[in-house]
Coordinates of C-alpha atoms in Angstrom, one line a residue:
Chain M
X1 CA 5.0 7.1 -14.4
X2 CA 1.9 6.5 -16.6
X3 CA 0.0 6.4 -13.4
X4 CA 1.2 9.7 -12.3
X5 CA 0.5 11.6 -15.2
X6 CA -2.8 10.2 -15.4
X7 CA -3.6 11.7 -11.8
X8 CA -2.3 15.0 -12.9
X9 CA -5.6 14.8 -15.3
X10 CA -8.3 13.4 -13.3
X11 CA -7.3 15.0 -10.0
X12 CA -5.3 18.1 -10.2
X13 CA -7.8 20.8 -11.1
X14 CA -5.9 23.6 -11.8
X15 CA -3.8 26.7 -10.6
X16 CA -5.4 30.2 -10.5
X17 CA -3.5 33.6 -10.3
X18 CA -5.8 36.4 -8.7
X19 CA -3.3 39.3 -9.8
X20 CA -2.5 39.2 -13.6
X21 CA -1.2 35.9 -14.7
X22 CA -3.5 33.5 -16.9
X23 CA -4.6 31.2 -14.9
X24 CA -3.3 27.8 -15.4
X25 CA 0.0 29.0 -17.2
X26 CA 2.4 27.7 -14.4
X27 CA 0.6 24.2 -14.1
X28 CA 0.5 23.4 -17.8
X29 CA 4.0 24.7 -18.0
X30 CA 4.9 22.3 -14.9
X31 CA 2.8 19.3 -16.5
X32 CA 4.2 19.5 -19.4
X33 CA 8.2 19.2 -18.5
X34 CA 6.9 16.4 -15.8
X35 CA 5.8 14.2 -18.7
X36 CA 8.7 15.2 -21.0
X37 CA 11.0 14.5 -17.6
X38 CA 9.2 11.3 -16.6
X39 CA 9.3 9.5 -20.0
X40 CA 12.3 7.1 -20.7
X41 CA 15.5 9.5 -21.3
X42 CA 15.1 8.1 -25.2
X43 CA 12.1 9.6 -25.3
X44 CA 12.7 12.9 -23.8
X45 CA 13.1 14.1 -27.2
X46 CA 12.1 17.5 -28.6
X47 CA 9.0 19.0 -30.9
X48 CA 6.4 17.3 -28.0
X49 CA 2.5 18.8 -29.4
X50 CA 2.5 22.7 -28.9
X51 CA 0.6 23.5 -25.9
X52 CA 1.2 27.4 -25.9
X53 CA -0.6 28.6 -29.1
X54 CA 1.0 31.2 -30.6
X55 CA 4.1 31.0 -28.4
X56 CA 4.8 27.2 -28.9
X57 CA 8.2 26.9 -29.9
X58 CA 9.5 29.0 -28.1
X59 CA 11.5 26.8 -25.9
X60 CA 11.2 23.2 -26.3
X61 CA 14.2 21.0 -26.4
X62 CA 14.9 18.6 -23.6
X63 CA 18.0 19.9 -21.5
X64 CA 19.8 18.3 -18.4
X65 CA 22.4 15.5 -18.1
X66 CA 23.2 13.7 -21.1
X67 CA 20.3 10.7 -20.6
X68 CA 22.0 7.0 -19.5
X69 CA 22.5 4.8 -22.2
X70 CA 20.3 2.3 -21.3
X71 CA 16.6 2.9 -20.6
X72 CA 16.7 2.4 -16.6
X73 CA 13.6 3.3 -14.8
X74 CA 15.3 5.7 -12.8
X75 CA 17.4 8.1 -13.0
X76 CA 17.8 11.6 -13.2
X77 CA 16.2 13.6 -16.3
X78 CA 15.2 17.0 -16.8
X79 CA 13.4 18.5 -19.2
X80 CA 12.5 21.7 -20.2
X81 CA 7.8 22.2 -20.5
X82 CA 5.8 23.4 -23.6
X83 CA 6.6 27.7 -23.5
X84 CA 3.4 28.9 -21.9
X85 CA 1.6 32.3 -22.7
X86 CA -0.2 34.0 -19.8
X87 CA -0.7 37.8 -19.8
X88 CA 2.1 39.5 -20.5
X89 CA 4.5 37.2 -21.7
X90 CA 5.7 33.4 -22.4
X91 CA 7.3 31.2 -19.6
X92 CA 8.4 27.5 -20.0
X93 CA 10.0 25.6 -16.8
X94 CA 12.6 22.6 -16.1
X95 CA 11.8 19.7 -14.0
X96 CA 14.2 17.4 -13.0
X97 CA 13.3 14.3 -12.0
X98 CA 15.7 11.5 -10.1
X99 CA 13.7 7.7 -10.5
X100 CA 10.0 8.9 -9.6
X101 CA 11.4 12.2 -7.3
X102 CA 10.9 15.5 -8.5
X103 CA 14.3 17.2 -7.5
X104 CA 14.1 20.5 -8.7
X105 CA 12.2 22.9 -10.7
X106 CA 13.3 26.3 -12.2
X107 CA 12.4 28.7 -14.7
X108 CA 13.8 28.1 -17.9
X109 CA 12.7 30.7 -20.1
X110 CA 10.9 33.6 -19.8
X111 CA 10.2 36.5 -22.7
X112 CA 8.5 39.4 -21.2
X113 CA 8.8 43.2 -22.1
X114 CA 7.8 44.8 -19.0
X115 CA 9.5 44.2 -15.4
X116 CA 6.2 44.3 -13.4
X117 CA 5.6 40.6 -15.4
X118 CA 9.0 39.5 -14.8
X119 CA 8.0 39.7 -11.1
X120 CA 5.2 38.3 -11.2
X121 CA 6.8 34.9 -12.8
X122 CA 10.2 35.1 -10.9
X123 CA 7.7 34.6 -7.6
X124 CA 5.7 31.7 -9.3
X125 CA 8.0 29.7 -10.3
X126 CA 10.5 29.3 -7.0
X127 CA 6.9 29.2 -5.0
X128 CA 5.9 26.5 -7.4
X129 CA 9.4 25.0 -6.6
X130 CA 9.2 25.1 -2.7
X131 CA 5.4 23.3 -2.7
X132 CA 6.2 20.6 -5.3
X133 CA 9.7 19.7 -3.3
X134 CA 7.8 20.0 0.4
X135 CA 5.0 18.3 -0.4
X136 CA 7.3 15.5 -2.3
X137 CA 9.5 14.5 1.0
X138 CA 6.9 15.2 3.6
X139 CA 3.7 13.5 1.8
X140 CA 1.1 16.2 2.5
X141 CA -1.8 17.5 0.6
X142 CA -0.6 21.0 0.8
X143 CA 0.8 23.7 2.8
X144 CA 0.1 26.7 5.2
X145 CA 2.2 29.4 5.1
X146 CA 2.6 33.1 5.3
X147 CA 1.6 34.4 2.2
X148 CA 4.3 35.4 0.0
X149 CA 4.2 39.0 -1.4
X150 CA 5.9 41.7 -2.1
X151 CA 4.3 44.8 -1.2
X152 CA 5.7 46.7 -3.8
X153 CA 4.8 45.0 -6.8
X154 CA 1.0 43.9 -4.7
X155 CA 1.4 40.0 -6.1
X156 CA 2.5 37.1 -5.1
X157 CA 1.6 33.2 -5.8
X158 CA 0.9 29.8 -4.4
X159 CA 1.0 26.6 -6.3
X160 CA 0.3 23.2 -5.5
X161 CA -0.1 20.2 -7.4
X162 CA -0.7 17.3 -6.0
X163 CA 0.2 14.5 -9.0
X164 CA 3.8 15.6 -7.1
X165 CA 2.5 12.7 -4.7
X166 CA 4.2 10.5 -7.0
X167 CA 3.9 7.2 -5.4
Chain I
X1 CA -5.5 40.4 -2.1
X2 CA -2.2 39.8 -4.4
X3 CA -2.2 36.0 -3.8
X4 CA -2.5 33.3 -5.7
X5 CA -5.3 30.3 -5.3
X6 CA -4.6 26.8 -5.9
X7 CA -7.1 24.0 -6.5
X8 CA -6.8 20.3 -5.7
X9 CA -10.7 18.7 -7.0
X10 CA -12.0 15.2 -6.9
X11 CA -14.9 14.2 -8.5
X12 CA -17.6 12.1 -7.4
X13 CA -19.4 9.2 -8.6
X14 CA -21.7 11.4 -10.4
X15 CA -19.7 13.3 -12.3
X16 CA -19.5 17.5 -11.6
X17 CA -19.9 19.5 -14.4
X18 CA -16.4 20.1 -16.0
X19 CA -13.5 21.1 -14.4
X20 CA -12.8 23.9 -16.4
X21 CA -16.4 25.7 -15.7
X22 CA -16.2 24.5 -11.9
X23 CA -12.8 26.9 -12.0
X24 CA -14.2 29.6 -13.9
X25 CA -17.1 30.2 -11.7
X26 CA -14.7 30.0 -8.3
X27 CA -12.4 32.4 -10.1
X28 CA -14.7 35.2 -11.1
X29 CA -16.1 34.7 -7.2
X30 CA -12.5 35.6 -6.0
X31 CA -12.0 38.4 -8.7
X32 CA -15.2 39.8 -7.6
X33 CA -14.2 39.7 -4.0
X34 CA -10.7 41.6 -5.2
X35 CA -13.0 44.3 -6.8
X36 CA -15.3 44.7 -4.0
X37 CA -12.8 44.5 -1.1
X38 CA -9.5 45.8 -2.7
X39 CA -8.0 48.4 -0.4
X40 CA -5.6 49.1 -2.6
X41 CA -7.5 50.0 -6.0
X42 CA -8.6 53.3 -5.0
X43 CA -12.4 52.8 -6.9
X44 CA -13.3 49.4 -5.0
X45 CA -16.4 49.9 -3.1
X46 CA -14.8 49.3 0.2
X47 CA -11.9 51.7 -0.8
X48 CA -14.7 54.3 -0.9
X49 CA -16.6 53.6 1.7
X50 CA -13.2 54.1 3.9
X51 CA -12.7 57.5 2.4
X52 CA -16.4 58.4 3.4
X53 CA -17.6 58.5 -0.6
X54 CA -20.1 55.5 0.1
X55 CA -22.7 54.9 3.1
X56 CA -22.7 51.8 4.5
X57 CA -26.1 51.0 3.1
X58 CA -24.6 51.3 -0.7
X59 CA -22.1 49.0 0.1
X60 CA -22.3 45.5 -1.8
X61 CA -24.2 42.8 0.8
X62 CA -21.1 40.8 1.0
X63 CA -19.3 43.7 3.0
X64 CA -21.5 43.3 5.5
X65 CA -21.3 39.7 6.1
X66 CA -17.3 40.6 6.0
X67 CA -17.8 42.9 8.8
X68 CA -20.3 40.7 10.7
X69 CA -17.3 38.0 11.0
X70 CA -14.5 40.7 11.4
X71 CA -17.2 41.6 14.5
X72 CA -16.9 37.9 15.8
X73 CA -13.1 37.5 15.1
X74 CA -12.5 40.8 17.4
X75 CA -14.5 39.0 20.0
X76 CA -13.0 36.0 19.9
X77 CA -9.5 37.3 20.0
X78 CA -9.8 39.6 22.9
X79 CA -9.5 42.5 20.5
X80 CA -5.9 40.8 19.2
X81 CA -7.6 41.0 15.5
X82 CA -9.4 44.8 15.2
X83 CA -10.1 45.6 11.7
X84 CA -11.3 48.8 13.4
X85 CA -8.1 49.9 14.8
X86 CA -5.9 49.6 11.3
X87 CA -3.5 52.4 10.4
X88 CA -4.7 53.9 7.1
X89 CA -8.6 53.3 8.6
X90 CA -11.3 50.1 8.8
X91 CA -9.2 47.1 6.5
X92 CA -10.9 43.9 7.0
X93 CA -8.6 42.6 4.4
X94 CA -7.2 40.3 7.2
X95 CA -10.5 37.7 7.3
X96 CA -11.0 38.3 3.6
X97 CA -8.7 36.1 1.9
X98 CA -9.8 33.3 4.1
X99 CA -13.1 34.2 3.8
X100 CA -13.1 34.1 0.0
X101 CA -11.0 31.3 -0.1
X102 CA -13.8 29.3 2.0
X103 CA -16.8 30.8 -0.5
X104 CA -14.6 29.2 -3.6
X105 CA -14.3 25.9 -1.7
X106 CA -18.3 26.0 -0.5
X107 CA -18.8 26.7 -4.3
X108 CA -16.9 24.1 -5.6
X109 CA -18.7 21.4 -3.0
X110 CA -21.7 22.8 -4.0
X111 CA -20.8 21.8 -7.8
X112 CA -20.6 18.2 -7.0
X113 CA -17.3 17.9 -6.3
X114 CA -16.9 14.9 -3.9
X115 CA -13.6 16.2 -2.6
X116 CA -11.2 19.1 -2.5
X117 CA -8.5 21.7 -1.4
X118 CA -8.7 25.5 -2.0
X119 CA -5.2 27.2 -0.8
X120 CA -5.1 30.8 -1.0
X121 CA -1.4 31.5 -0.5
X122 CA -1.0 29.3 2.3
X123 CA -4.6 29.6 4.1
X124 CA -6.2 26.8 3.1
X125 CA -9.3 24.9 3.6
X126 CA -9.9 20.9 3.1
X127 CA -13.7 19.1 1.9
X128 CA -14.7 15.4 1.7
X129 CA -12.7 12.3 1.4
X130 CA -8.7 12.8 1.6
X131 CA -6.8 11.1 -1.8
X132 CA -5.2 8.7 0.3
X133 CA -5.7 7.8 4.2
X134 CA -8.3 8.9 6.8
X135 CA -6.9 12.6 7.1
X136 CA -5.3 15.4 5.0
X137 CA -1.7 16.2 5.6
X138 CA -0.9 19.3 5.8
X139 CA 2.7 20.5 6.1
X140 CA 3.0 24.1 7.9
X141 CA 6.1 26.3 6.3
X142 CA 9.2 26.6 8.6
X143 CA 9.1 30.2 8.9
X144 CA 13.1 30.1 8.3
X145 CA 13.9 27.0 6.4
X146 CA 12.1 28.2 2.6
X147 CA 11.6 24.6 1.7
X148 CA 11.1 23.0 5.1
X149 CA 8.0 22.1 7.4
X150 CA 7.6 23.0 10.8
X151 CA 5.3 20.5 11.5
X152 CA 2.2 18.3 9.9
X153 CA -0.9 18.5 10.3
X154 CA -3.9 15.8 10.0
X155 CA -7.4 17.5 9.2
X156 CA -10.4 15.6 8.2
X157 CA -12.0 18.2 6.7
X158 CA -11.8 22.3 7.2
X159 CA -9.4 25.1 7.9
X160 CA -5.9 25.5 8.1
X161 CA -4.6 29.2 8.0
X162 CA -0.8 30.4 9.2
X163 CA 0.2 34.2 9.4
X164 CA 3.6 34.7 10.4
X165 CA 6.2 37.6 9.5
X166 CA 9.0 35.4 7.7
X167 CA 7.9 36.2 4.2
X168 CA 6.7 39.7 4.2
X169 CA 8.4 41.2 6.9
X170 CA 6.8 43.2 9.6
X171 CA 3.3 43.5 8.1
X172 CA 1.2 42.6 11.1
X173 CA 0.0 45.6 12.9
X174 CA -0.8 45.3 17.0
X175 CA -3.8 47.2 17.1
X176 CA -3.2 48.0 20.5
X177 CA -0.1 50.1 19.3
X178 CA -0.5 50.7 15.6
X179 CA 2.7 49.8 15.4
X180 CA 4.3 46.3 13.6
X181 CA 4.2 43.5 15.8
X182 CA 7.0 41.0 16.3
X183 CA 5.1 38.1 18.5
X184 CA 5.7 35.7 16.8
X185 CA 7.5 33.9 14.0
X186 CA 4.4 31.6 12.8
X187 CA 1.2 31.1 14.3
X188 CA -1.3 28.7 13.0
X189 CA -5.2 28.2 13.7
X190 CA -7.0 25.0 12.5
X191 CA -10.9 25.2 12.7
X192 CA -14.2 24.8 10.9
X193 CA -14.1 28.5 9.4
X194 CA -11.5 29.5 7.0
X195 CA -12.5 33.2 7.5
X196 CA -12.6 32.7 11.4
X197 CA -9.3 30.9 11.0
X198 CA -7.5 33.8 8.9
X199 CA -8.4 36.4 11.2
X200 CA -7.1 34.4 14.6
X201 CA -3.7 33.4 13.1
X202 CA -3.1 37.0 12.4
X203 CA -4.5 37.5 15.8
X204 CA -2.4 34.8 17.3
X205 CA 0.7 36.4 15.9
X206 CA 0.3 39.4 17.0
X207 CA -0.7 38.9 20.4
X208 CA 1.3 35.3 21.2
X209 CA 0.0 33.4 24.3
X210 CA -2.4 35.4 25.4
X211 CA -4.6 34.4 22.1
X212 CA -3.1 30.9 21.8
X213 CA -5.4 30.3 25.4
X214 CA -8.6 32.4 23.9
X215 CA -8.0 29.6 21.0
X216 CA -8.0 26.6 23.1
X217 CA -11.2 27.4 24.9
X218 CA -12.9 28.0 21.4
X219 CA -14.7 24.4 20.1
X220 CA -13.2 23.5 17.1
X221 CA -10.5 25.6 16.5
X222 CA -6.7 24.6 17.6
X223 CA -3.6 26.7 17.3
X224 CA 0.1 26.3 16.7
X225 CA 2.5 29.3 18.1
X226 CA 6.4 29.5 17.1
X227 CA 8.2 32.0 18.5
X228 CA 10.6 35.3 17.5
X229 CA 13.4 32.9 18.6
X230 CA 11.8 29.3 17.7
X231 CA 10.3 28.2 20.8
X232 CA 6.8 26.7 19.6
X233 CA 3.4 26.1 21.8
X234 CA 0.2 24.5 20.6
X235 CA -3.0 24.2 22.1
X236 CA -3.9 20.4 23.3
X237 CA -6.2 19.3 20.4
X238 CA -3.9 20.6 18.2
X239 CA -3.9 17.5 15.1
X240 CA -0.5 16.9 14.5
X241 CA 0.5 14.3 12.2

């Protein structure tokens, strides 16, 4: 797993938001429950280094299955990112990962006042979700699509991250 | 534009400047495009020029390079993509995204970056060496399974751009009729030019076939139809993977 985390650094540039969130919130948020979710279930433990300034600790204990007994390669764990600040709020996500596959992603937490920003993070997170998984079973660079929007709130997202081509 | 923009980098032998700057100087080009182009902020330049308030000739330089390609993308498409013919007045916004998309990627080359992807909510454009192989895979959405490809497609470097009315609902406009258009489910155009490549798929799904054969005589640029009910065409060249 070293090997994939070490990609994410040297080859995944980043994640930009044109409409109102900070730009890289969603990656780091995804990066960081990757490496809590790829490290040996004994050490998918909680209180990893803040990565969210003033809203680390917000959300940071590793959730999912109870982890196997023994330290097997693979497996399934989940575990739940560093909370990340963007704009108007904090988000944090889950990963779960079977053995080297990402299966799923979701939102785990997200503290926002206003609804507009709720939006905007309900559409990154699922988006993020349907690249990472795509991109996983199919082995491709990235993916064309019709853009996702919703006219009434004028936003929408795209993610890709390509350390997802776990090998 | 209300999208987001992702960025896959690879750096050279010679290492680029840092990633972080690299990404701040592609991002403030795409927010500037936003400001200048927006249709929808009603004190972007181009907002005012299509209320009358600003002539042309006050208009930023960029807008006419915009317009100079929407000119060519008309052309090409048999009149299938016509910024001209819009319902609330001129909206180029149609080539923009691509075309904005492509500047961040030109940047980003221009940097020192040996290799990279720039994907601007699913139009995306490809430079230098793929991470693994001869060719970059490129899954297009299934325009009814959410997490499913239609299809893959192998680019060595360049455009790939899809328009299709599964995830915003009718919001292609026939310029013929002014009316939504319903062609087709997906339609995707690979070429050299992002921009180019933007406008045609929206072209292609409005007007089905009858673009999908103006694309195949085009050098360079391939296209991929699906249907309202699933059947799918492509042009001969068309890479798939």
């Amino acid at each position: 797993m070293k090997r994939a985390i070490t990609a994410t650094v040297s080859t995944v540039a980043g994640f930009g938001v044109v409409l109102g969130m900070h730009t890289a919130t969603a990656r780091n948020a995804l990066s960081s429950a990757l490496k809590r979710a790829a490290a040996p279930a004994a050490t998918t433990v909680p209180a990893a280094p803040a990565g969210g300034g003033a809203a680390a600790g917000a959300s940071r204990a590793a959730a999912g299955p109870p982890a196997p007994s023994t330290t097997v390669p693979g497996g399934v764990h989940s575990a739940v990112g560093t909370a990340e600040q963007y704009g108007y709020g904090v988000l944090s996500v889950k990963v779960t990962v079977d053995g080297k596959r990402i299966t799923d992603i979701s939102l785990a937490n997200l503290q926002t006042a206003e609804s507009y920003s709720q939006m905007l993070a309900q559409q990154v997170v699922p988006m993020l979700r349907q690249e990472v998984l795509s991109a996983q079973t199919a082995r491709v660079n990235g993916v064309s699509g019709a853009t996702y929007t919703s006219e009434a709130y004028l936003i929408s997202a795209q993610s890709a991250l390509d350390h997802l081509h776990v090998p | 534009m209300g999208t987001a923009v992702s960025f896959h980098l690879y750096p050279g032998e010679g290492a680029p400047g840092s990633l972080h700057s690299a990404l701040e100087k592609a991002c403030e080009g795409l927010h500037r495009v936003e400001e200048v182009f927006s249709t929808w902020q009603p004190d972007s330049p181009v907002s005012r020029w299509r209320r009358g308030e600003l002539a042309a000739e006050s208009l930023p330089p960029e807008v006419g390079e915009v317009m100079a390609l929407c000119e060519q993308a008309k052309r090409l498409s048999g009149g299938w993509f016509d910024p001209w013919s819009m319902p609330g007045g001129t909206d180029p916004t149609g080539l923009v995204k691509g075309w904005s998309v492509e500047a961040a990627a030109s940047l980003l080359q221009a940097e020192g970056w040996r290799a990279g992807m720039v994907n601007g909510g699913g139009d995306l454009t490809v430079f230098g060496p793929p991470p693994q192989g001869a060719a970059w895979r490129i899954g297009v959405q299934h325009p009814w399974r959410p997490e499913g490809l239609a299809c893959v497609l192998e680019v060595a470097s360049g455009a790939v751009a899809t328009s299709g009315t599964y995830q915003r609902g009718p919001h292609l406009v026939d310029p013929r009729t002014g009316r939504p258009a319903v062609a087709a489910a997906s339609a995707t155009v690979t070429g050299p030019s992002l921009a180019l490549a933007d406008a045609l798929a929206t072209a292609l799904a409005v007007g089905g076939a009858t673009v999908l054969d103006r694309i195949a005589a085009l050098p360079g640029y391939e296209a991929y139809l699906i249907g309202p009910e699933g059947q799918e065409s492509q042009t001969p060249g068309m890479p798939f993977g």
